[in-house]
mmCIF file of C-alpha atoms and ligand atoms in Angstrom:
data_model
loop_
_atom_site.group_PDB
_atom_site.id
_atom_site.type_symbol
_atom_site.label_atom_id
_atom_site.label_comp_id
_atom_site.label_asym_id
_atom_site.label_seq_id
_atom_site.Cartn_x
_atom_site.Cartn_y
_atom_site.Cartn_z
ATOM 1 C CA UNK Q 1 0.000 0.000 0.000
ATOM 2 C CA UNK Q 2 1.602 3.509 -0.951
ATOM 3 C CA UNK Q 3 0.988 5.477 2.337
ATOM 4 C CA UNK Q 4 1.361 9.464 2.092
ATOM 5 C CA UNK Q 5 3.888 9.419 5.170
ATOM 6 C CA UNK Q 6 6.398 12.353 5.663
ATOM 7 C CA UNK Q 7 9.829 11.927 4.385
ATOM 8 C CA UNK Q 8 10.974 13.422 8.095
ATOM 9 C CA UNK Q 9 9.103 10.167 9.597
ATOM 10 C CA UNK Q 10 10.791 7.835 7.087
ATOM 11 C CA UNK Q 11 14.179 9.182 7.897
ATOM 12 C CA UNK Q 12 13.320 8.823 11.333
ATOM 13 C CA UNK Q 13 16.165 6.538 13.757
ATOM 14 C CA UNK Q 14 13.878 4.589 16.182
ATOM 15 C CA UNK Q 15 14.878 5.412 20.126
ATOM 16 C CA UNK Q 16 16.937 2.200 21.528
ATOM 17 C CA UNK Q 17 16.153 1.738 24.843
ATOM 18 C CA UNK Q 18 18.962 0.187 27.623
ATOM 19 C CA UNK Q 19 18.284 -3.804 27.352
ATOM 20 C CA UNK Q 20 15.768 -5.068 29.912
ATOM 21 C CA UNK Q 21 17.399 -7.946 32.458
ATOM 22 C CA UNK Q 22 14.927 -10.135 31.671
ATOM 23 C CA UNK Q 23 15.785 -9.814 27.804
ATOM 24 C CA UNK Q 24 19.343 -10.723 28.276
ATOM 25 C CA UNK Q 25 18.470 -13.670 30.903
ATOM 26 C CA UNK Q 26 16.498 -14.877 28.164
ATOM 27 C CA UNK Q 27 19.336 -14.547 25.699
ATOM 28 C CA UNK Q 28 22.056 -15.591 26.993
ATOM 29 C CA UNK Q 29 20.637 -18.078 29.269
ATOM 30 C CA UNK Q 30 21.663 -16.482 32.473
ATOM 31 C CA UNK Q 31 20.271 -15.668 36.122
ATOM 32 C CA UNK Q 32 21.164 -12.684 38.176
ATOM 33 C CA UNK Q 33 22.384 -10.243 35.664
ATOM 34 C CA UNK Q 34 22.763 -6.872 36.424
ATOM 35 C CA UNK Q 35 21.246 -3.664 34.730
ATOM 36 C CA UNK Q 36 23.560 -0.814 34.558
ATOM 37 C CA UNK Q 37 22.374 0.787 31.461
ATOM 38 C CA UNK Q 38 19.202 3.400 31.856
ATOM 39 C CA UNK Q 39 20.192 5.636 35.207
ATOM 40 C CA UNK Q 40 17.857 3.646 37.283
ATOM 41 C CA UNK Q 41 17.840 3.909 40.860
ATOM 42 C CA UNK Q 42 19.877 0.644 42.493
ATOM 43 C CA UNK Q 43 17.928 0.757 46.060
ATOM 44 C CA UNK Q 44 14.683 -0.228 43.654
ATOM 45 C CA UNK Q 45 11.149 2.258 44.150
ATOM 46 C CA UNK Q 46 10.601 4.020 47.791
ATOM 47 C CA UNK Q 47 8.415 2.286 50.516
ATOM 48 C CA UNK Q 48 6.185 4.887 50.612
ATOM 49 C CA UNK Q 49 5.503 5.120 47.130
ATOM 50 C CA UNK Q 50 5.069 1.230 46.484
ATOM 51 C CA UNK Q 51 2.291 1.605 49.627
ATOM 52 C CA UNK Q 52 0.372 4.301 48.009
ATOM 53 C CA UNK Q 53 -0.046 2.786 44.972
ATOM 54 C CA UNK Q 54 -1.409 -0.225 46.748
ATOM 55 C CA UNK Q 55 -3.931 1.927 48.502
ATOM 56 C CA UNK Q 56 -4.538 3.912 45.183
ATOM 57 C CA UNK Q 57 -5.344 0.877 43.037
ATOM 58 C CA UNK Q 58 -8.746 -0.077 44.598
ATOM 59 C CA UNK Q 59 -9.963 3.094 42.911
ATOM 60 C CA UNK Q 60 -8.741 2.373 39.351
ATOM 61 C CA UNK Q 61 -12.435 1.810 37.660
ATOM 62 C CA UNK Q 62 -11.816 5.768 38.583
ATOM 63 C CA UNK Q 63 -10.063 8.328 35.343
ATOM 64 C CA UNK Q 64 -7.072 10.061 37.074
ATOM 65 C CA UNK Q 65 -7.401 13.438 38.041
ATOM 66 C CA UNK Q 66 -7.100 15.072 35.094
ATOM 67 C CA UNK Q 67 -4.713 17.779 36.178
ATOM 68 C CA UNK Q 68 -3.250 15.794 38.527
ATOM 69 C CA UNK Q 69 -4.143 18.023 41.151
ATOM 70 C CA UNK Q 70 -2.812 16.882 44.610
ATOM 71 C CA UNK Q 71 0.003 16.592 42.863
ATOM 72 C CA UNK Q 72 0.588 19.426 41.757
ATOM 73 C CA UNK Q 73 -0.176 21.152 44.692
ATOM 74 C CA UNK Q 74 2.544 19.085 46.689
ATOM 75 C CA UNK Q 75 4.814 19.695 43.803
ATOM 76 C CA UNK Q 76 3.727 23.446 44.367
ATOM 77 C CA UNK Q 77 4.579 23.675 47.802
ATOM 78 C CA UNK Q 78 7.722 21.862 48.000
ATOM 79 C CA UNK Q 79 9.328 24.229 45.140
ATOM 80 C CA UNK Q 80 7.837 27.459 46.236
ATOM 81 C CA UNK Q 81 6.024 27.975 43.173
ATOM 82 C CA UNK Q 82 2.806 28.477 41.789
ATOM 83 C CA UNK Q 83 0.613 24.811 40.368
ATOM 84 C CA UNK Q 84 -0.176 27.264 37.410
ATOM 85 C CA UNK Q 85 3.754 26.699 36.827
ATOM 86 C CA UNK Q 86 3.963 22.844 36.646
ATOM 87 C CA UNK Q 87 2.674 21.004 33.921
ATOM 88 C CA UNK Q 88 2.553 17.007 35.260
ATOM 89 C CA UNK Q 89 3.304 14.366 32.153
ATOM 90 C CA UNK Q 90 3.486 10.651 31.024
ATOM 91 C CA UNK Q 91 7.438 10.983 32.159
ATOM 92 C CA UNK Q 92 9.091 13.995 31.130
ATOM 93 C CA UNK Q 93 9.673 12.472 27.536
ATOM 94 C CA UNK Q 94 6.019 13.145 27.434
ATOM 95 C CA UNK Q 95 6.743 16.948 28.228
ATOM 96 C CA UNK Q 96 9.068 16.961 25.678
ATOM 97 C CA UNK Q 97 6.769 15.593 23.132
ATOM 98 C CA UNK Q 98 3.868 18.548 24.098
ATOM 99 C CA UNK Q 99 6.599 21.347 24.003
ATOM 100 C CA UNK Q 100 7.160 20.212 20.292
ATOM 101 C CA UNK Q 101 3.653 19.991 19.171
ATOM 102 C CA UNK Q 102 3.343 23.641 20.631
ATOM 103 C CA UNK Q 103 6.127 25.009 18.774
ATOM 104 C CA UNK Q 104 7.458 23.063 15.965
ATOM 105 C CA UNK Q 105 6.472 23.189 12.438
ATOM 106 C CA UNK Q 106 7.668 21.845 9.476
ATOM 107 C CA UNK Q 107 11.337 23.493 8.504
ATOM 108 C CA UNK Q 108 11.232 25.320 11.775
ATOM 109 C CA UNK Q 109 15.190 24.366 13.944
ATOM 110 C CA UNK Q 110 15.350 23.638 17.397
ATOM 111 C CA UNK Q 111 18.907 23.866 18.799
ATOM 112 C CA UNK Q 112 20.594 21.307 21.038
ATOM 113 C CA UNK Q 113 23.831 20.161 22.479
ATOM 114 C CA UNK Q 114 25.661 17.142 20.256
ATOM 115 C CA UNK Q 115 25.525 14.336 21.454
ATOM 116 C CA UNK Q 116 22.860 14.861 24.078
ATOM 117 C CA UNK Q 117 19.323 12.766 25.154
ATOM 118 C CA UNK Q 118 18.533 11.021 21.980
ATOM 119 C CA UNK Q 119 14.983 11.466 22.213
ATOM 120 C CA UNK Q 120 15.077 15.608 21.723
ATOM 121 C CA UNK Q 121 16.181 14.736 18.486
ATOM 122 C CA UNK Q 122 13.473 12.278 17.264
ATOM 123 C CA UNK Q 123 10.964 14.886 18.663
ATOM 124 C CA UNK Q 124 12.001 17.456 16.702
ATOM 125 C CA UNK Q 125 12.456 15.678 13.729
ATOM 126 C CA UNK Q 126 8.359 14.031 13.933
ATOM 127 C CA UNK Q 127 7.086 17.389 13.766
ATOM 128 C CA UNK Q 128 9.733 18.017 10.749
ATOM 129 C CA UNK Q 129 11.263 20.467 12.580
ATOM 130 C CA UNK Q 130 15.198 20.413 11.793
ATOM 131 C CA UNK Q 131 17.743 19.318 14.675
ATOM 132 C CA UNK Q 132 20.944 22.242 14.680
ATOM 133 C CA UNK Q 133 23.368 19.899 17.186
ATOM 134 C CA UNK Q 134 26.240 21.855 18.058
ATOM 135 C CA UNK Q 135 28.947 19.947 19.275
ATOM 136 C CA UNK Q 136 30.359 19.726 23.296
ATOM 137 C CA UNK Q 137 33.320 21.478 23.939
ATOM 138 C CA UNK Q 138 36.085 19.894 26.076
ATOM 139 C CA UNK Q 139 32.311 17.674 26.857
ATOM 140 C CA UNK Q 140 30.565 20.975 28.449
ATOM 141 C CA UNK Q 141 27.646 22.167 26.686
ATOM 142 C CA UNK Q 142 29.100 24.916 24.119
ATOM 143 C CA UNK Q 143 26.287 27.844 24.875
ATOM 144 C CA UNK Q 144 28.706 30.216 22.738
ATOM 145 C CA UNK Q 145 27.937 28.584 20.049
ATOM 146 C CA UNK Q 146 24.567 27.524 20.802
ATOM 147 C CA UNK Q 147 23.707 31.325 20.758
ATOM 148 C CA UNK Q 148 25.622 31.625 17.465
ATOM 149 C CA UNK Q 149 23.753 29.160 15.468
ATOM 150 C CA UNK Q 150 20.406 30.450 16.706
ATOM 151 C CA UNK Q 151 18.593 32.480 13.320
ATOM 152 C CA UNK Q 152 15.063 33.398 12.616
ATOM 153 C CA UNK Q 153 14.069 29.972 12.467
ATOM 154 C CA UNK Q 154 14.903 29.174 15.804
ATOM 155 C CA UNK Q 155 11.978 27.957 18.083
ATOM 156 C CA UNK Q 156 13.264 25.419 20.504
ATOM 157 C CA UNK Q 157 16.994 25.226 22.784
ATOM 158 C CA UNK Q 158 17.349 22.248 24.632
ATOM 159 C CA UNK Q 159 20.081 21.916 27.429
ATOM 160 C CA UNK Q 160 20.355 18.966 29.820
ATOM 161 C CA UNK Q 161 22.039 19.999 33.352
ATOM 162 C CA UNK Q 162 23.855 17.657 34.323
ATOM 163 C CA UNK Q 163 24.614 16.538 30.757
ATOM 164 C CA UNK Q 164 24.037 13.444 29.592
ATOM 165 C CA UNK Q 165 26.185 11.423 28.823
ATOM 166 C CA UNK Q 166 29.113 13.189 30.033
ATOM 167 C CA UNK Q 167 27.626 13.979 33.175
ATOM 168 C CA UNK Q 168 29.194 17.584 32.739
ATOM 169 C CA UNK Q 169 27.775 20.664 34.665
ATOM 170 C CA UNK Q 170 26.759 24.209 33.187
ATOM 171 C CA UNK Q 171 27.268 26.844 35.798
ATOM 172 C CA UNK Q 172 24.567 29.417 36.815
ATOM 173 C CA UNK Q 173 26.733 31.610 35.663
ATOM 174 C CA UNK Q 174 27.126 30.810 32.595
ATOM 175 C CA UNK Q 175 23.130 30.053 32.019
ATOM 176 C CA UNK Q 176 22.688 33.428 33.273
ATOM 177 C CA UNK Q 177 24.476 34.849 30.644
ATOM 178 C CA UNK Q 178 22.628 32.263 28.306
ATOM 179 C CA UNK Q 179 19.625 33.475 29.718
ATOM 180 C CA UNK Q 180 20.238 37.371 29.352
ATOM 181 C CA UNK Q 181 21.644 36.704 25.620
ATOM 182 C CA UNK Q 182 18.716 34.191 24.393
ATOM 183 C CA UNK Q 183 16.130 35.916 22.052
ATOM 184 C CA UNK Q 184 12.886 36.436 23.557
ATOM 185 C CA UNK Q 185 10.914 34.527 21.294
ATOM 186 C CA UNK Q 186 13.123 31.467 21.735
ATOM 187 C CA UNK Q 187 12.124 28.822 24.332
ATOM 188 C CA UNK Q 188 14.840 27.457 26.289
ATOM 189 C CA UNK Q 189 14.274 23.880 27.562
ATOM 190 C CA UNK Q 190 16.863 22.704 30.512
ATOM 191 C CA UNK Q 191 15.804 19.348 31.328
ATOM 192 C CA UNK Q 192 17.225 18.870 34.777
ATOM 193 C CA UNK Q 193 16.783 14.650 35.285
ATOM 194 C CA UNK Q 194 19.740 14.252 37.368
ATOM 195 C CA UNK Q 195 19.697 17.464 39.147
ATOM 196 C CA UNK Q 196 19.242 15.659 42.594
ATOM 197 C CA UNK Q 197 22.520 14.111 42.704
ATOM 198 C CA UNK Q 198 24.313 17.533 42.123
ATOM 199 C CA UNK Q 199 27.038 18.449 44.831
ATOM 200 C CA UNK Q 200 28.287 21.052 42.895
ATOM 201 C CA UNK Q 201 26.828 24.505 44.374
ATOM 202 C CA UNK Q 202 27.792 26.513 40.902
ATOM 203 C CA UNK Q 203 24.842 24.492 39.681
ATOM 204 C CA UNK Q 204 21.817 26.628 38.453
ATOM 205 C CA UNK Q 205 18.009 25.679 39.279
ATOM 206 C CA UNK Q 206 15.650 26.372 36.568
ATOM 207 C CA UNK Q 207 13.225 27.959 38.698
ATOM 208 C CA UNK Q 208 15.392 30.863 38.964
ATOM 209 C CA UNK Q 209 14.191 31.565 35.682
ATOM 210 C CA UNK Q 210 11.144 32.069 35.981
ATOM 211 C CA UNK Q 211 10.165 35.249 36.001
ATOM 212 C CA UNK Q 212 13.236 35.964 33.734
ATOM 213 C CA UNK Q 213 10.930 37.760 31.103
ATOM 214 C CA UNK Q 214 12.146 34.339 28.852
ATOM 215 C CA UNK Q 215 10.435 31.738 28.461
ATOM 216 C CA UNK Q 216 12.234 29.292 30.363
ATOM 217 C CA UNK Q 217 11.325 25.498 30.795
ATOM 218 C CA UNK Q 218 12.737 23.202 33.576
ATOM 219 C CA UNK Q 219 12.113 19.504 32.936
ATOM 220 C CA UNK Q 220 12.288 16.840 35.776
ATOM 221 C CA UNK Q 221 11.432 13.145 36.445
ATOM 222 C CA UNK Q 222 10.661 10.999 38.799
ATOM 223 C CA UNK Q 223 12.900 8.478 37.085
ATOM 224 C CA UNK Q 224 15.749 8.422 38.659
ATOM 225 C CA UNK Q 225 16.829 9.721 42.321
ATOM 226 C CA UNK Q 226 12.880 8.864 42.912
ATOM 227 C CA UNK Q 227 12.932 5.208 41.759
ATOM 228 C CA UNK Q 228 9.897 5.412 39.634
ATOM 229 C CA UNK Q 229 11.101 4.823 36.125
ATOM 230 C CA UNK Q 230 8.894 2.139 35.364
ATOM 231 C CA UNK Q 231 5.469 3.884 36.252
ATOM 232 C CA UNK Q 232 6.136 7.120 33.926
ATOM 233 C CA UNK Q 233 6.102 10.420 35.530
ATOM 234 C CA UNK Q 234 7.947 13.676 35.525
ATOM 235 C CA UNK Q 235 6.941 17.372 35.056
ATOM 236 C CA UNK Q 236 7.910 20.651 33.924
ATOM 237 C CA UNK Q 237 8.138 24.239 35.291
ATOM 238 C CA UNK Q 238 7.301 26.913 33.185
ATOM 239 C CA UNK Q 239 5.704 30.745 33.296
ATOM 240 C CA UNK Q 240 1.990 30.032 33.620
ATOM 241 C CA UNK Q 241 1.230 31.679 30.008
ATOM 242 C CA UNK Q 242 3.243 28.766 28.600
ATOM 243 C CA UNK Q 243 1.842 25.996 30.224
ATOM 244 C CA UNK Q 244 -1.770 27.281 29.040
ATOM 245 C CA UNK Q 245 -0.270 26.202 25.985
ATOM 246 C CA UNK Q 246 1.121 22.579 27.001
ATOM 247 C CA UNK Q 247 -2.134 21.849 28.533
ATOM 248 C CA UNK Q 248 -4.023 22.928 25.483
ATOM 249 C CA UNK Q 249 -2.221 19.751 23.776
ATOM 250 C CA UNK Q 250 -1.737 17.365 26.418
ATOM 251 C CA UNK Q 251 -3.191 14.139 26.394
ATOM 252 C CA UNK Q 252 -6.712 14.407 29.394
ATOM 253 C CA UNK Q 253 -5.808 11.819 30.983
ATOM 254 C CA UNK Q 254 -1.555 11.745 30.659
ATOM 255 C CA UNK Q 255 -0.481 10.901 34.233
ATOM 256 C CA UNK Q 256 -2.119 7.432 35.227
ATOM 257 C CA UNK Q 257 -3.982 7.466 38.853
ATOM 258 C CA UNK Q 258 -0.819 5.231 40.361
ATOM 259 C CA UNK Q 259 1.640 7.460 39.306
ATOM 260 C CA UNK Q 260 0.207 10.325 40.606
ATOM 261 C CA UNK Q 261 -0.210 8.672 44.324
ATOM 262 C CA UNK Q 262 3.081 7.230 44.093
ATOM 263 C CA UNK Q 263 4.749 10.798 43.248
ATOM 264 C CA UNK Q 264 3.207 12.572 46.253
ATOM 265 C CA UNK Q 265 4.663 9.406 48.558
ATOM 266 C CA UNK Q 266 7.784 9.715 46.873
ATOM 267 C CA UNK Q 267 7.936 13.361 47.726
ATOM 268 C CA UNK Q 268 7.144 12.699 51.112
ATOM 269 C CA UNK Q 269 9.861 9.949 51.050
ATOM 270 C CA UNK Q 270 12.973 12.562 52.237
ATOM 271 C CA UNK Q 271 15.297 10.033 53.476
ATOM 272 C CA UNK Q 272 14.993 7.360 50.605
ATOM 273 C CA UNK Q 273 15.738 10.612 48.066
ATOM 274 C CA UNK Q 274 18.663 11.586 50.965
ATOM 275 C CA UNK Q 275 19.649 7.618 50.652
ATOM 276 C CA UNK Q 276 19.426 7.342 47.235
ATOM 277 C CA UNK Q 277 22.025 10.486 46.996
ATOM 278 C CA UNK Q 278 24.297 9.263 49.424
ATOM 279 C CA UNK Q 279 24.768 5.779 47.980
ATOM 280 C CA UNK Q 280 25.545 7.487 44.500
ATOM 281 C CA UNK Q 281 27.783 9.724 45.293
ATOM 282 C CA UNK Q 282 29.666 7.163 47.760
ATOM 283 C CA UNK Q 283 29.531 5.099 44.928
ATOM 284 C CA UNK Q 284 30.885 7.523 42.167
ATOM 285 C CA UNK Q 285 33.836 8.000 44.030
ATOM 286 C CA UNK Q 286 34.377 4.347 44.346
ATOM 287 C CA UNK Q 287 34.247 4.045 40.772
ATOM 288 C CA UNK Q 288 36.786 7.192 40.373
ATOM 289 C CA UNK Q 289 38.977 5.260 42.423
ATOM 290 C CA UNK Q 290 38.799 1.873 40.691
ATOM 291 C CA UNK Q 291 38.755 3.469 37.195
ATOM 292 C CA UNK Q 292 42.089 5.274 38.198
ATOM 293 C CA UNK Q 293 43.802 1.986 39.267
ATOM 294 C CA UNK Q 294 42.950 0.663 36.101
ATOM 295 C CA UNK Q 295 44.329 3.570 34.338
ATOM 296 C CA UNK Q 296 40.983 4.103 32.044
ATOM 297 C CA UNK Q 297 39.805 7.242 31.070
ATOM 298 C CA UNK Q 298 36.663 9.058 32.432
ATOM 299 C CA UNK Q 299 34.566 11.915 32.365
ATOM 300 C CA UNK Q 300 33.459 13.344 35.939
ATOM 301 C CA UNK Q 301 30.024 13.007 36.588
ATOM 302 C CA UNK Q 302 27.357 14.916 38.616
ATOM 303 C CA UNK Q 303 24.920 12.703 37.743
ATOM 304 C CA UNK Q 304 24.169 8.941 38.398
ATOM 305 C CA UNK Q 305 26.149 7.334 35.425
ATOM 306 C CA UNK Q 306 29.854 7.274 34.047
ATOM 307 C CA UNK Q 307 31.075 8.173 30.247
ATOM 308 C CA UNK Q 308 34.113 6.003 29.851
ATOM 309 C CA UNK Q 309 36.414 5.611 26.756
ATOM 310 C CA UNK Q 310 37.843 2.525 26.020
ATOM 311 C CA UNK Q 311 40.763 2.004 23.427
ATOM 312 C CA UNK Q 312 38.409 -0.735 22.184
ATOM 313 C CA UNK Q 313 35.314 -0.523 20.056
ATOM 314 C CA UNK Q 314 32.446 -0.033 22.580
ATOM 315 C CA UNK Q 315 29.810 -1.754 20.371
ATOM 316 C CA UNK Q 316 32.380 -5.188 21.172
ATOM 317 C CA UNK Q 317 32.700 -4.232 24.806
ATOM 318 C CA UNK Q 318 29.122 -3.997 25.391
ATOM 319 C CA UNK Q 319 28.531 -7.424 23.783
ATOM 320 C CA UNK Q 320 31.425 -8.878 25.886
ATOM 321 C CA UNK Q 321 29.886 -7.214 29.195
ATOM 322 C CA UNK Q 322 26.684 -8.394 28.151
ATOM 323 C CA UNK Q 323 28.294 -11.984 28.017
ATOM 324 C CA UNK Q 324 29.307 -11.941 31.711
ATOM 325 C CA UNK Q 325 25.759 -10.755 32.783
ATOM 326 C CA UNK Q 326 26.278 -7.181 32.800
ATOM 327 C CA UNK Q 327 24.495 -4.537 31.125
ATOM 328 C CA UNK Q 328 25.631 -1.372 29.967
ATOM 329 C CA UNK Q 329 24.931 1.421 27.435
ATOM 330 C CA UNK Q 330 27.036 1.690 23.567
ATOM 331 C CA UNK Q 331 27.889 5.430 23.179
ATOM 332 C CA UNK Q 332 28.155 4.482 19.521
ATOM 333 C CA UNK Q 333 24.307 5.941 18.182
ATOM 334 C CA UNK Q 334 25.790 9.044 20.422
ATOM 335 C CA UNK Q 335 29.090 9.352 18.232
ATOM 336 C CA UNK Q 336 31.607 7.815 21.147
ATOM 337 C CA UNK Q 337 32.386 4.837 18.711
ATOM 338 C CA UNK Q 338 34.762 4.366 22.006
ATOM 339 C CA UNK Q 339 32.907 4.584 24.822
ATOM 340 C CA UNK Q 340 30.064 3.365 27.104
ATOM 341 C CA UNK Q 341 27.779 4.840 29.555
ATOM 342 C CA UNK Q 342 27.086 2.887 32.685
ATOM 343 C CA UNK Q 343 25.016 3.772 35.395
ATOM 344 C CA UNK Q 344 26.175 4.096 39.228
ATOM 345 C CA UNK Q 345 24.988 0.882 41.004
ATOM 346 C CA UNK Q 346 24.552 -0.189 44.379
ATOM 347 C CA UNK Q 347 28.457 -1.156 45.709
ATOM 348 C CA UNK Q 348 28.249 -4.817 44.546
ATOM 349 C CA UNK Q 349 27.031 -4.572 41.386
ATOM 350 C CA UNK Q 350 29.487 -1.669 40.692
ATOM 351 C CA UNK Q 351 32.241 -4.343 41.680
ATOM 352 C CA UNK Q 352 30.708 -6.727 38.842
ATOM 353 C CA UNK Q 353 30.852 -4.103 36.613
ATOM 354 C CA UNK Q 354 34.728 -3.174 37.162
ATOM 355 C CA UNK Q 355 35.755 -7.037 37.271
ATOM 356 C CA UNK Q 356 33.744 -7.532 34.044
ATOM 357 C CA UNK Q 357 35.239 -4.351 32.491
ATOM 358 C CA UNK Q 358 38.913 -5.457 33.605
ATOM 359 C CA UNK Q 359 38.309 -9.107 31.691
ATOM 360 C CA UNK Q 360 37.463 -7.053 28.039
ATOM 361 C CA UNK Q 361 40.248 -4.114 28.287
HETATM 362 C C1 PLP J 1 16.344 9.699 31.931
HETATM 363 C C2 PLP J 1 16.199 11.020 31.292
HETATM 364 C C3 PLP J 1 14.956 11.643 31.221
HETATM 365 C C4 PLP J 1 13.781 11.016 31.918
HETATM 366 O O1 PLP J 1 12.789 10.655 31.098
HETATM 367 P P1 PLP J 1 11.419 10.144 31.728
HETATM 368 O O2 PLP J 1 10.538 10.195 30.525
HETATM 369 O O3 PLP J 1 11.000 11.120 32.782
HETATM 370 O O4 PLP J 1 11.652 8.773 32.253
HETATM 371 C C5 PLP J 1 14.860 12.880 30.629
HETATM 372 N N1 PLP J 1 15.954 13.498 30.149
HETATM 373 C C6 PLP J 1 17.176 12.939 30.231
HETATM 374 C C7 PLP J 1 18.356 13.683 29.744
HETATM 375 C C8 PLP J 1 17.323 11.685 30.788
HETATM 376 O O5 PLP J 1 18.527 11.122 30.841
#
């Protein structure tokens, strides 16, 4: 059948997610592998959160709150801010998705860091909207020349803070600067899904930006330090004109009832987020340690995972790691043919993951 699609959809690279355990297990035939590969949290979902969704499920004949209004409101109160200036999604891929239906239109460019989150780029390119990557320098975000590429086409910036997958920091001051220098009717997206592990106190909060006079988006999740990959939630924090808009193309019902109980608990939850932290960054300077004993290169990290070159093809080392039960991420669709991505574990998978590592190098 000849189907009228889009060129910009044919063209399009599907996402690749990290491999599921229970994929490789199957594979390869193996029990108690260990996932290292998608920035999970390693102590599993928080207690509280689990509970409340237990207690939330006997209402799910029930539609979700549409707005997800407790939720908000907790969200609200915890940040200082106004619900008028969260917008609640399906994860934040799924704010991502509404901020390009708002803006993007065919031949329109969005602007983003190269390599960064691989998903920006198949969002931009669905609503055939052209992706302007400009390349890390020394792997920081380049702003400079962010700013420089931006022309009269530009609709869309997208930073990540911490980076991924370096890991790398932009300083608040630097995104002032950005922020002062960006064009007013440019939007400037800084997803922050790592930005509870931080240490560093040069790092900016997106909520400083608020009342800017641009139109400034922060993006977070409940992914990661919060443990909740797997049920799909994270926001975003915008001027209340703008997320009108996002709500005028969100999906009713985008944030399913357990996700929305399970956020609130997980806000609640202050000493499994506290735990969480601690564990990582214990565990990130374990790794510094062990990666400098083995004399293999590495790029700092405020976040939760590890860029790591290799003087081997990483596509091999990945397979090889796989082999021994242990899964990481290629860097290859991000243009590292040399290195992986692996996520900070709790301390004995870590150790798994450095005596795998030492058999393939
Ligand atoms: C993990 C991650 C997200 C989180 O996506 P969710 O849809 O909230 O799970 C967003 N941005 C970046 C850069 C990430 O690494």
């Amino acid at each position: 059948m000849k189907l009228c699609v889009p060129d910009y959809i044919l063209s399009l690279k599907p996402y690749v997610a990290g491999k599921p355990l229970e994929e490789l297990e199957r594979e390869f035939g193996i029990k108690g592998a260990v996932k290292l590969a998608s920035n999970e949290n390693p102590l599993g979902p928080s207690p509280m959160a689990l509970e409340a969704i237990r207690r939330s499920a006997e209402n799910l004949h029930r539609y979700p709150n549409s707005g997800s209004y407790d939720l908000c409101h907790h969200l609200a109160r915890q940040l200082n801010i106004k619900c008028e200036n969260i917008v609640l999604g399906n994860g934040s891929d799924d704010l991502i998705a509404m901020l390009a239906r708002v803006l993007l239109q065919p031949g329109d460019e969005a602007v983003l860091p190269e390599p960064s989150f691989l998903f920006y780029e198949i969002v931009i390119q669905s609503s055939g909207a052209v992706p302007v990557g400009i390349p890390l320098k020394s792997e920081t975000t380049d702003l400079d020349g962010m700013l420089e590429r931006m022309g009269p086409k530009t609709r869309l910036v997208f930073v990540n803070n911490p980076h991924n997958p370096t890991g790398s920091l932009i300083t608040k001051q630097a995104l002032d600067a950005f922020v002062e220098a960006l064009p007013a009717n440019i939007v400037l997206v800084i997803d922050e899904a790592y930005i509870e592990f931080v240490k560093d106190s040069r790092c900016p909060n997106s909520i400083d930006y608020l009342n800017s006079g641009k139109t400034v988006v922060g993006l977070r999740t409940f992914s990661k330090a919060y443990g909740l990959a797997g049920l799909r939630i994270g926001y975003g924090l915008m001027p209340a004109y703008f997320a009108e808009l996002l709500h005028r193309v969100r999906q009713p019902f985008n944030v399913n009832a357990l996700a929305q109980a399970a956020a609130i608990a997980a806000l609640e939850d202050q000493d499994f987020l506290e735990k969480t932290v601690r564990l990582v960054n214990d565990e990130m300077a374990f790794m510094y340690n062990a990666l400098d004993e083995l004399d293999i290169h590495y790029c700092r990290s405020s976040a939760n995972f590890l860029l790591i070159q290799l003087n081997k093809k990483a596509d091999h080392v990945f397979e090889d790691l796989l082999r021994q039960g242990v899964i990481v991420r290629s860097m290859s669709s991000y243009g590292y043919p040399d290195c992986i991505r692996v996520s900070v574990g709790q301390h004995h998978e870590n150790v798994r993951f450095l005596a795998a590592l030492g058999k393939v190098t």
